[in-house]
PDB file of C-alpha atoms in Angstrom:
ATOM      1  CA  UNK B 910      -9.832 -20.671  -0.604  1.00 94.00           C
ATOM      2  CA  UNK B 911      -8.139 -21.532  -3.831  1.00 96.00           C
ATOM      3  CA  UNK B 912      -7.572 -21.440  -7.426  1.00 97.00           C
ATOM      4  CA  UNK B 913     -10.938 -22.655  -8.207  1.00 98.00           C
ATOM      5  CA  UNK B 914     -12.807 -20.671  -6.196  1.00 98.00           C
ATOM      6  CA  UNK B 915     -11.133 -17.544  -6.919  1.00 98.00           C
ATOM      7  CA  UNK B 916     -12.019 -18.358 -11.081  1.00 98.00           C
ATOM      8  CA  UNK B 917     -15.696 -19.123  -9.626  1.00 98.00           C
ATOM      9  CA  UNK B 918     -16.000 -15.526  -7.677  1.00 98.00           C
ATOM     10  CA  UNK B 919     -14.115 -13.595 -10.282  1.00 99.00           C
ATOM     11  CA  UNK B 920     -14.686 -14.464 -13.869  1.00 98.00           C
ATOM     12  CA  UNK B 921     -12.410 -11.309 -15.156  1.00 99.00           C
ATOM     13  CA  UNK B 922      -9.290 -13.462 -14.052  1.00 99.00           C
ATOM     14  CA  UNK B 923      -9.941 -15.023 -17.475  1.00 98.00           C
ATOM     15  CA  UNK B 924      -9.385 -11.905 -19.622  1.00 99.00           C
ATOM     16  CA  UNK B 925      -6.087 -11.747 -18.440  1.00 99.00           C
ATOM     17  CA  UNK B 926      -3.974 -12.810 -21.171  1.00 99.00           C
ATOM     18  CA  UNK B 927      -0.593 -12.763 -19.912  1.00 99.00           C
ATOM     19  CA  UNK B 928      -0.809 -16.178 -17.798  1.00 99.00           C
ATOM     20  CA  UNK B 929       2.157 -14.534 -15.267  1.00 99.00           C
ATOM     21  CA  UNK B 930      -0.286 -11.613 -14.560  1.00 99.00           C
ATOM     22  CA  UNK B 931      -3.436 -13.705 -13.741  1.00 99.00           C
ATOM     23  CA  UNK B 932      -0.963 -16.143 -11.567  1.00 99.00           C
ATOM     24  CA  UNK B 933       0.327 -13.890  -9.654  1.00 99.00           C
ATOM     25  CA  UNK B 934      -3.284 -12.149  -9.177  1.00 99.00           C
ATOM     26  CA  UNK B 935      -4.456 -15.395  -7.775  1.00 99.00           C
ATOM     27  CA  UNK B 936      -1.323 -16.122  -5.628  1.00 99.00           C
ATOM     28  CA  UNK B 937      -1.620 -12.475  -4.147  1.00 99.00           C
ATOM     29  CA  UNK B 938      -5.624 -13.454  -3.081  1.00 99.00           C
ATOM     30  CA  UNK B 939      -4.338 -16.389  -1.729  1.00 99.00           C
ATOM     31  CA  UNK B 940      -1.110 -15.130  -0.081  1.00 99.00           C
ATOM     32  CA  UNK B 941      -3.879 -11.908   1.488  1.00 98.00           C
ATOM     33  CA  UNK B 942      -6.262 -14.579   2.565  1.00 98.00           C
ATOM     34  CA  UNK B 943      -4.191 -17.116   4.278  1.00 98.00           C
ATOM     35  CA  UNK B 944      -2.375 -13.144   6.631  1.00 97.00           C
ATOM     36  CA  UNK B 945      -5.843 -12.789   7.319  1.00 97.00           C
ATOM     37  CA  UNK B 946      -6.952 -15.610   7.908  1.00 96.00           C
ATOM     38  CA  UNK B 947     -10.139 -15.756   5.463  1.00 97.00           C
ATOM     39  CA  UNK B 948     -11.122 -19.120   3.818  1.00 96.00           C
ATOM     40  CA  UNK B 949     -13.693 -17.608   1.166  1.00 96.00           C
ATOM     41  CA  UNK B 950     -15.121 -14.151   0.586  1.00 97.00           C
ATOM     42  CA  UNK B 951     -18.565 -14.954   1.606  1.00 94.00           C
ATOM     43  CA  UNK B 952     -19.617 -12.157   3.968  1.00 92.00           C
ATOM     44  CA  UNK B 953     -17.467  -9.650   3.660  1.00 97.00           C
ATOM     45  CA  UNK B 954     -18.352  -6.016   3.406  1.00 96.00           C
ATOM     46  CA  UNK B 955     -17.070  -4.248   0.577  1.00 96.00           C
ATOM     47  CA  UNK B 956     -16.259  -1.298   3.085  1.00 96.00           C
ATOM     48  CA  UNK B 957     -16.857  -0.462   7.166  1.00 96.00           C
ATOM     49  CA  UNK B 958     -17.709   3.149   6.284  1.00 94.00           C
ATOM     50  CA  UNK B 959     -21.425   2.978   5.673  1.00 93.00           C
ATOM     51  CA  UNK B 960     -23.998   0.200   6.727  1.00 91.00           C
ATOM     52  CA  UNK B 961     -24.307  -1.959   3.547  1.00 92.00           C
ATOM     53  CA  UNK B 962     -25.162  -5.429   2.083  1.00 93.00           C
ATOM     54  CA  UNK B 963     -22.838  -5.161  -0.984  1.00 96.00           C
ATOM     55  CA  UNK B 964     -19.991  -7.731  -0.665  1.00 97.00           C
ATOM     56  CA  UNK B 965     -16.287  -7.100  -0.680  1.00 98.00           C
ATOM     57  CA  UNK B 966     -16.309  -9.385  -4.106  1.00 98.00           C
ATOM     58  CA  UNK B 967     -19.379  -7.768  -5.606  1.00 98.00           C
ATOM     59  CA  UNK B 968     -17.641  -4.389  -5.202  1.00 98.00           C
ATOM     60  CA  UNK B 969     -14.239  -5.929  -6.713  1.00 99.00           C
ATOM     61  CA  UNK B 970     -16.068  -7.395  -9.570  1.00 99.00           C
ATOM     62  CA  UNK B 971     -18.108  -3.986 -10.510  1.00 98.00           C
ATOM     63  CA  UNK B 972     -15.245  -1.749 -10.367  1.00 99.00           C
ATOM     64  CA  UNK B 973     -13.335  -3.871 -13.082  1.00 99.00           C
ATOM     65  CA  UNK B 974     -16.259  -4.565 -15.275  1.00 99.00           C
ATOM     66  CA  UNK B 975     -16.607  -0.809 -15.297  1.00 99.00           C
ATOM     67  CA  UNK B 976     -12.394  -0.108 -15.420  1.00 99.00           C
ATOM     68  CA  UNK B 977     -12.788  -3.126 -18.959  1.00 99.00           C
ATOM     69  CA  UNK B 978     -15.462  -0.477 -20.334  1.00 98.00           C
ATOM     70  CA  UNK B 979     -13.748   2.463 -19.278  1.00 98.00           C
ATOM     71  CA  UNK B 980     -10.622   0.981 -21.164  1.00 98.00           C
ATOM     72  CA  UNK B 981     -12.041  -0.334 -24.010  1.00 98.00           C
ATOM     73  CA  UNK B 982     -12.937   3.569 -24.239  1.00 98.00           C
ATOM     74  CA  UNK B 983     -10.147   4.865 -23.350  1.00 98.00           C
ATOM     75  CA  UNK B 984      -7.536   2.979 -25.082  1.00 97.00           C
ATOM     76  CA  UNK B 985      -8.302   5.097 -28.035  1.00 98.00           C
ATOM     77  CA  UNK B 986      -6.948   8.031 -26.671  1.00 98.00           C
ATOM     78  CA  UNK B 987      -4.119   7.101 -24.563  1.00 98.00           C
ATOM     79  CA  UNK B 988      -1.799   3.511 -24.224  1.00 98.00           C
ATOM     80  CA  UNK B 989      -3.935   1.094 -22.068  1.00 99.00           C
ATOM     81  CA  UNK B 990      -2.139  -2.128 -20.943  1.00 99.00           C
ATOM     82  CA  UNK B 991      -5.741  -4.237 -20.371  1.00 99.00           C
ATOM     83  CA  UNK B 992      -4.012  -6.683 -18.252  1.00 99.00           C
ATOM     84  CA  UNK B 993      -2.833  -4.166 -15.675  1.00 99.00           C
ATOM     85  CA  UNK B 994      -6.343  -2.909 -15.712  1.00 99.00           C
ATOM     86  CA  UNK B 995      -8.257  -5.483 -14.772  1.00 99.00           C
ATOM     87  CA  UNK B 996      -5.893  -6.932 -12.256  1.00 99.00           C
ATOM     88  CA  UNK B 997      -6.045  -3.558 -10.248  1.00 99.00           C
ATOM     89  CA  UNK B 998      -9.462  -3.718 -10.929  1.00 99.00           C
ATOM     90  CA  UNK B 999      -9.152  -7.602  -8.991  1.00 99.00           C
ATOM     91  CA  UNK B1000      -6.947  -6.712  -6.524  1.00 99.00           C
ATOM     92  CA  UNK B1001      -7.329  -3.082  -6.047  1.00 98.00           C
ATOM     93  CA  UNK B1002      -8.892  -3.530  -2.291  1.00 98.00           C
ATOM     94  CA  UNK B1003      -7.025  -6.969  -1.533  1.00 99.00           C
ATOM     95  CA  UNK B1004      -5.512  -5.418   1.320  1.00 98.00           C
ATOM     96  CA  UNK B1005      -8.865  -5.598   3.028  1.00 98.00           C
ATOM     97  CA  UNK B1006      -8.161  -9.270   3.668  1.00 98.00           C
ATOM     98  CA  UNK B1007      -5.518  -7.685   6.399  1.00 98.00           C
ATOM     99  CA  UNK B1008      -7.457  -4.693   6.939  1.00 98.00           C
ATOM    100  CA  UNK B1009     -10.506  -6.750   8.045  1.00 98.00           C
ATOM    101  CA  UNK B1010     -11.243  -9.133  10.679  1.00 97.00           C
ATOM    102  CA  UNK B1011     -14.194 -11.215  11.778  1.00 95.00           C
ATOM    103  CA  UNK B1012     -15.026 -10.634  15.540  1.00 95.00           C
ATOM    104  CA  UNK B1013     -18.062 -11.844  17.477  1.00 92.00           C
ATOM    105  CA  UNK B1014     -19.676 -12.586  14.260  1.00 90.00           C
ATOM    106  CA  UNK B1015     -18.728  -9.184  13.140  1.00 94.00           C
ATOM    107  CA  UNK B1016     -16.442  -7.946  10.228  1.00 96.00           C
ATOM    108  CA  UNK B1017     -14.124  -5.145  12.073  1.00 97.00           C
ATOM    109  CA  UNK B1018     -10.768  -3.410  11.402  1.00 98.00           C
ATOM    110  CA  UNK B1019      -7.900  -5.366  12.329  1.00 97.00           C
ATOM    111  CA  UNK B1020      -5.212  -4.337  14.331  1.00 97.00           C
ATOM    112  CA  UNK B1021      -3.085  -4.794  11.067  1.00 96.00           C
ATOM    113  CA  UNK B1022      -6.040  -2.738   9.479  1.00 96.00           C
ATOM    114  CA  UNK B1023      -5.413   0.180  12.614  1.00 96.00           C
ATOM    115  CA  UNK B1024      -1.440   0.581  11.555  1.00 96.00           C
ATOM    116  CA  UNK B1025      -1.651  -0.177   7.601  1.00 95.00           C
ATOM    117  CA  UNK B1026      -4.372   1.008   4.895  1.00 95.00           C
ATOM    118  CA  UNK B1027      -5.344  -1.742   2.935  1.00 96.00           C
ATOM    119  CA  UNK B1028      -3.809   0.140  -0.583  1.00 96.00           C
ATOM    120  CA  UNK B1029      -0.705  -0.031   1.419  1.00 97.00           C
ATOM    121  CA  UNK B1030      -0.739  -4.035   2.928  1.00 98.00           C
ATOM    122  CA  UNK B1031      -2.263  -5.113  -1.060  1.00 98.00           C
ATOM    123  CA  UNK B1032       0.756  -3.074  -2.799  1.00 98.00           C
ATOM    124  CA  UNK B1033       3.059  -4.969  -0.289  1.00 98.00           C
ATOM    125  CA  UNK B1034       1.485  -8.328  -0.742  1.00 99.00           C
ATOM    126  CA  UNK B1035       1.183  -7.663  -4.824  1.00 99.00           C
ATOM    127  CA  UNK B1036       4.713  -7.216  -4.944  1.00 99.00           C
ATOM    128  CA  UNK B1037       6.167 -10.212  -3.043  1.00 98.00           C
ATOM    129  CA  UNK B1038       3.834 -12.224  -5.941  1.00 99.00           C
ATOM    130  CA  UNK B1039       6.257 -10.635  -8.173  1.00 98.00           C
ATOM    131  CA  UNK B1040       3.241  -8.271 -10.155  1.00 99.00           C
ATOM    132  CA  UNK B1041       4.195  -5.711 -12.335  1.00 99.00           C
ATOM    133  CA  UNK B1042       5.017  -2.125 -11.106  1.00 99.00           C
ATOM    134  CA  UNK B1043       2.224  -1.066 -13.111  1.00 99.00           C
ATOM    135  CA  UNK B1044      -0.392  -3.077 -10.776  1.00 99.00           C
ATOM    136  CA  UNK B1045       1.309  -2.164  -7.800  1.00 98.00           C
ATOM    137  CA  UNK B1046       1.067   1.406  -8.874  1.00 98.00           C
ATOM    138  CA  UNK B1047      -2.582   0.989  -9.072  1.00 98.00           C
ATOM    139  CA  UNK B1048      -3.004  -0.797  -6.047  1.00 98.00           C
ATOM    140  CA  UNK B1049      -1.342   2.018  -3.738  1.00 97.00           C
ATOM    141  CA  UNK B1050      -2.343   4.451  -5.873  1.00 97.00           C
ATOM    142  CA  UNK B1051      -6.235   3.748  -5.975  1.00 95.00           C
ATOM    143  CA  UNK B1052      -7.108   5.884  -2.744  1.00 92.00           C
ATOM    144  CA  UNK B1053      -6.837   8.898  -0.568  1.00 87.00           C
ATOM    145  CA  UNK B1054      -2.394   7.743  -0.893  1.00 86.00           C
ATOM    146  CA  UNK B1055      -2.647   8.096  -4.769  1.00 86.00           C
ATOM    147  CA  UNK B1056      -3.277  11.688  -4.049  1.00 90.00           C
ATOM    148  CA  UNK B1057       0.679  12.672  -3.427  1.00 90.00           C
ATOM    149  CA  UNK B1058       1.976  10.411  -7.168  1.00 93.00           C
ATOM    150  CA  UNK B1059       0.947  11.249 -10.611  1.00 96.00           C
ATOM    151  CA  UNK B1060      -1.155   8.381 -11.273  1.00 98.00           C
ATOM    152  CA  UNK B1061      -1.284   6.201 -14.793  1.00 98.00           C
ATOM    153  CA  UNK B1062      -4.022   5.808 -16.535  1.00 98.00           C
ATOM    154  CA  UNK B1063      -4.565   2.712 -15.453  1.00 99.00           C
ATOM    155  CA  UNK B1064      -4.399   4.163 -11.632  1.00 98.00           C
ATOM    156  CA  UNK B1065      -6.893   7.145 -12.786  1.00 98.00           C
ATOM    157  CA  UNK B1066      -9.473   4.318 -14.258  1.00 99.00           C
ATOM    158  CA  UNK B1067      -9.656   2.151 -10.917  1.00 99.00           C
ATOM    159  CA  UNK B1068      -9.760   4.869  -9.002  1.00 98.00           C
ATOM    160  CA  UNK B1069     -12.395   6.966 -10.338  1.00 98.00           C
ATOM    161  CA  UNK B1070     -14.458   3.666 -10.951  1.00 98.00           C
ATOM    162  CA  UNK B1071     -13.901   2.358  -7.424  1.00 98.00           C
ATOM    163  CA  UNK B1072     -15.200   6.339  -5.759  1.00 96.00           C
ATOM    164  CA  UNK B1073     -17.845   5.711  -8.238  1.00 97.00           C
ATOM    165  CA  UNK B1074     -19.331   2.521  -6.706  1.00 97.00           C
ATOM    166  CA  UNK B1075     -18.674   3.950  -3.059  1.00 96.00           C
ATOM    167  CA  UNK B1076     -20.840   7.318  -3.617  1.00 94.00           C
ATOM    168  CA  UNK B1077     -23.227   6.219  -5.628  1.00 95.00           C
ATOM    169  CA  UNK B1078     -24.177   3.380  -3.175  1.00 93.00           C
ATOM    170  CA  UNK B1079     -23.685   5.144   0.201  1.00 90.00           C
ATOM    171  CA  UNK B1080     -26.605   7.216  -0.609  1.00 75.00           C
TER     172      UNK B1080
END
């Protein structure tokens, strides 16, 4: 996995316009990816919770394209910073990478996955790429753990987008 590659699967890197955002983005997928020991994407489920086809990256890429729409929306009625949207949006379930592992031809939880929520191991990772409180915020704050901070609206967006995907898919 590398720069390329993660342009090729996500195309929303490219709206990010502040270059040390979208950097750090990609050297958080990178950093995730080389702890888990994942060299693409390919194959992933998006989550281990119901049986599905939809891909960890197809996931990631619908909840930002509907977090940019939500935004674009939204931003009229309260202060939306579009580049911490869309890279929660990108690297809202990057903690997966840990969370996951492939066993027997099998994706699985990890043991990592068994002691450490993946909003919890992305936050971690997201900081050491030196990302923005903001997108940290989102990151740990985008599940059942954003339930105990008062999230920003950023937070609110990816979250309610990313529940959206899950229950409207798992039938």
């Amino acid at each position: 996995m590398d720069e390329q590659y993660l342009k090729d699967v996500f195309p929303q890197l490219e709206l990010i316009k502040d270059a040390a955002i979208k950097n750090a983005v990609i050297n958080t997928y990178l950093k995730a990816a080389e702890m888990g020991g994942w060299d693409t994407l390919e194959g992933i489920p998006f989550t281990l919770l119901i049986d599905t086809q939809i891909t960890f990256a197809e996931h990631t890429k619908a909840v930002t394209d509907m977090a940019l729409s939500l935004g674009e929306i939204m931003q009229h009625f309260v202060s939306i910073t579009m580049d911490y949207l869309i890279a929660g949006g990108l690297l809202h379930d990057v903690g997966k990478l840990l969370e996951y592992e492939r066993k027997g031809g099998k994706v699985v939880k990890s043991r990592h996955g068994e002691l450490l929520r993946h909003p919890v191991s992305g936050a971690v990772i997201a900081a050491e790429q030196g990302l923005p409180p903001e997108v940290i915020h989102i990151i740990v704050a985008h599940s059942k753990e954003g339930e105990a901070v008062k999230r920003i609206p950023e937070a609110i967006i990816i979250h309610h987008c990313d529940f959206v995907h899950f229950e409207s898919v798992k039938g």
